XYZ file of C-alpha atoms in Angstrom:
232
model
C 45.302 94.622 96.804
C 48.041 93.601 93.942
C 51.219 95.300 93.612
C 51.704 97.151 90.492
C 55.251 97.096 88.866
C 56.978 100.458 88.023
C 58.188 100.073 84.624
C 58.636 103.556 83.636
C 61.937 105.392 83.102
C 64.250 106.264 86.114
C 64.322 109.331 87.979
C 67.143 110.743 85.728
C 65.541 110.234 81.906
C 62.120 112.208 82.809
C 63.210 115.588 81.681
C 63.265 118.164 84.381
C 61.272 117.359 86.873
C 63.532 116.227 89.474
C 65.441 119.713 88.802
C 61.528 121.664 89.233
C 60.158 119.457 91.942
C 61.099 119.730 95.903
C 63.635 116.967 96.178
C 67.423 117.413 96.074
C 69.330 115.980 92.837
C 72.646 114.333 93.789
C 73.869 116.954 90.850
C 72.138 119.998 91.933
C 75.290 121.314 93.119
C 76.803 121.307 89.220
C 76.798 124.463 87.497
C 75.669 124.531 83.782
C 72.264 124.041 82.001
C 72.306 121.361 79.046
C 75.214 119.487 80.504
C 73.146 118.486 84.128
C 70.663 115.733 82.974
C 72.886 114.178 80.125
C 75.781 113.846 82.865
C 73.165 112.228 85.390
C 72.000 110.080 83.035
C 75.081 109.113 81.530
C 75.778 107.943 84.936
C 72.828 105.881 85.971
C 72.636 104.279 82.616
C 76.612 102.482 83.592
C 75.640 100.063 86.237
C 78.363 99.153 88.077
C 80.073 95.247 87.591
C 78.995 93.076 90.489
C 82.008 91.134 90.642
C 84.529 94.623 91.198
C 83.143 94.432 94.843
C 84.358 91.059 95.561
C 87.614 89.046 95.148
C 85.738 86.447 92.696
C 87.472 84.500 89.951
C 85.612 86.286 87.380
C 87.829 89.794 87.782
C 91.398 90.465 86.410
C 92.304 92.481 88.824
C 95.574 93.497 90.188
C 95.164 91.709 93.486
C 94.596 88.399 91.331
C 97.556 89.021 89.340
C 99.810 89.508 92.081
C 98.734 85.967 93.688
C 99.110 84.484 90.604
C 102.618 85.416 90.452
C 103.715 84.369 94.051
C 102.042 80.933 93.447
C 104.228 80.318 90.732
C 107.422 81.591 92.343
C 106.479 79.534 95.118
C 105.966 76.488 92.511
C 109.404 77.547 90.968
C 111.525 76.801 94.087
C 109.539 73.955 95.433
C 109.790 71.705 92.398
C 112.945 70.175 92.383
C 114.762 72.389 94.804
C 118.371 71.318 94.851
C 121.464 72.857 96.806
C 123.004 73.551 93.421
C 119.786 76.225 92.439
C 119.973 78.197 96.007
C 122.006 81.455 95.436
C 125.083 81.459 98.143
C 124.747 84.451 99.444
C 126.589 84.080 102.359
C 129.800 81.710 101.393
C 129.115 77.870 102.918
C 129.965 73.960 101.898
C 127.236 72.079 100.666
C 125.300 70.486 103.531
C 125.069 67.188 104.112
C 121.448 65.506 104.589
C 122.094 65.083 108.262
C 122.555 68.700 108.707
C 119.400 69.457 106.529
C 117.619 67.232 108.588
C 119.067 69.036 111.660
C 117.267 72.345 110.938
C 114.095 71.201 111.425
C 114.949 70.686 115.086
C 114.997 74.193 116.330
C 115.282 77.368 114.340
C 118.141 78.022 116.136
C 120.321 75.612 114.350
C 119.019 76.538 110.713
C 119.873 80.213 111.701
C 123.549 79.307 113.236
C 124.128 77.548 109.525
C 125.557 79.228 106.866
C 123.816 76.979 104.020
C 120.762 76.797 106.352
C 120.111 80.573 106.162
C 120.735 80.764 102.433
C 118.017 78.360 102.023
C 115.783 79.939 104.517
C 116.548 83.327 102.874
C 115.269 82.359 99.468
C 112.315 81.042 101.024
C 111.641 84.333 102.502
C 112.494 85.787 98.962
C 108.860 83.915 97.598
C 107.013 85.147 100.346
C 108.020 88.682 100.197
C 109.898 88.967 103.266
C 113.465 88.672 102.422
C 113.931 91.899 104.419
C 113.596 90.318 107.606
C 116.665 87.912 106.919
C 118.523 90.519 104.979
C 118.208 92.963 108.076
C 119.252 90.406 110.855
C 122.248 89.604 109.307
C 123.204 93.674 108.643
C 122.556 93.507 112.661
C 124.970 90.594 112.804
C 127.461 92.330 110.892
C 127.417 95.562 112.902
C 127.949 93.942 116.268
C 131.598 92.417 114.982
C 132.922 96.267 113.900
C 134.760 98.288 116.489
C 135.673 101.273 114.693
C 133.343 104.027 116.143
C 132.839 105.999 112.913
C 132.228 102.492 110.866
C 129.814 101.801 113.549
C 128.083 105.162 112.955
C 128.272 104.680 109.009
C 126.715 101.016 109.151
C 123.929 102.247 111.831
C 122.870 104.842 109.940
C 122.563 102.631 106.610
C 120.927 100.032 108.533
C 118.072 102.804 109.850
C 117.695 103.850 106.227
C 117.329 100.626 104.741
C 115.203 98.546 107.277
C 113.832 100.935 109.893
C 112.790 104.291 107.746
C 109.250 104.317 106.841
C 110.403 105.746 103.670
C 112.277 102.431 102.395
C 110.715 99.565 100.406
C 112.938 97.115 102.773
C 111.251 98.398 105.757
C 110.889 95.884 108.734
C 108.015 95.176 111.289
C 108.753 96.919 114.056
C 106.208 97.966 117.071
C 106.363 101.478 118.551
C 108.324 100.733 121.319
C 111.054 99.204 119.931
C 111.599 102.215 117.216
C 111.627 104.717 120.105
C 114.416 102.778 121.513
C 116.284 102.606 118.387
C 115.838 106.573 117.536
C 116.965 107.129 120.919
C 120.111 105.393 120.371
C 121.112 106.395 117.233
C 121.920 109.809 118.609
C 125.027 107.881 119.923
C 125.117 104.665 117.720
C 126.793 101.825 119.205
C 127.308 98.170 117.477
C 124.207 97.063 119.874
C 121.848 99.835 118.591
C 119.833 97.472 117.079
C 119.412 94.691 119.229
C 115.932 95.093 120.585
C 114.689 95.113 117.078
C 116.958 92.339 115.834
C 115.599 89.687 118.772
C 111.875 90.940 117.613
C 112.727 90.091 113.867
C 114.362 86.513 114.710
C 111.233 86.047 116.797
C 108.899 86.980 113.900
C 110.637 84.751 111.737
C 110.807 81.962 114.824
C 107.089 81.973 114.973
C 105.758 83.056 111.605
C 107.790 82.285 108.690
C 110.043 78.941 110.188
C 106.878 76.614 110.685
C 105.609 77.581 107.140
C 109.519 76.750 105.760
C 109.860 73.252 107.360
C 106.344 72.362 105.833
C 107.125 73.613 102.500
C 108.124 71.609 99.253
C 111.339 73.366 98.603
C 112.373 71.790 101.763
C 111.115 68.570 101.616
C 112.716 67.977 98.239
C 115.984 69.012 99.358
C 115.676 66.013 102.246
C 114.544 63.652 99.279
C 116.842 64.660 97.132
C 119.847 64.597 99.351
C 118.575 61.105 100.393
C 118.774 59.797 96.861
C 122.157 60.770 96.351
C 123.345 59.431 99.537
C 121.885 56.037 98.463
C 123.142 56.165 94.930
C 126.846 57.064 96.155
């Protein structure tokens, strides 16, 4: 027996058959008379665009636009990066080629060097994770503070900027560390955020640092410095 292909109108276009039959309609809960059939017909006639259900390149959706901006930022940093183009967020002297190469030996050597922190911070900016470095620096600053009222003020500022879930610069911390911070904030000390600082340091070390070493921005600093040394 040969199957017969149905070519008639779709159910929404067949007058009042659905309303008169025993079946339940998606629009049966809507009140009104004349607009019921027209609304159902209009909904069925608008076929969804298949590409809206996937992240394919044919969609000009917001995700693709954001990703394009990220790539452009990384490209702009990686092409011809020089120390002169890196913002001096911390006062520092221009590092030698040997110092720049030392940054690849360990994360500690990079973080101990003010110029290294400036370069790494700029790299984190392109990855939209600069708040990790900002938080770490704020904790270092808090550790140097001895005045109790200043400690309380800086601790409150750090909490509002990097710990609060309402902050756009909130850092990623687990529940245990957050609980410790909330308890210590009742009587802040220079070491209130010690556990959180270590967790963010470890995150940067394991997650961002390997990508930084393999980035074109870091490689261009080494090559640029080597050319300068050979020319002089």
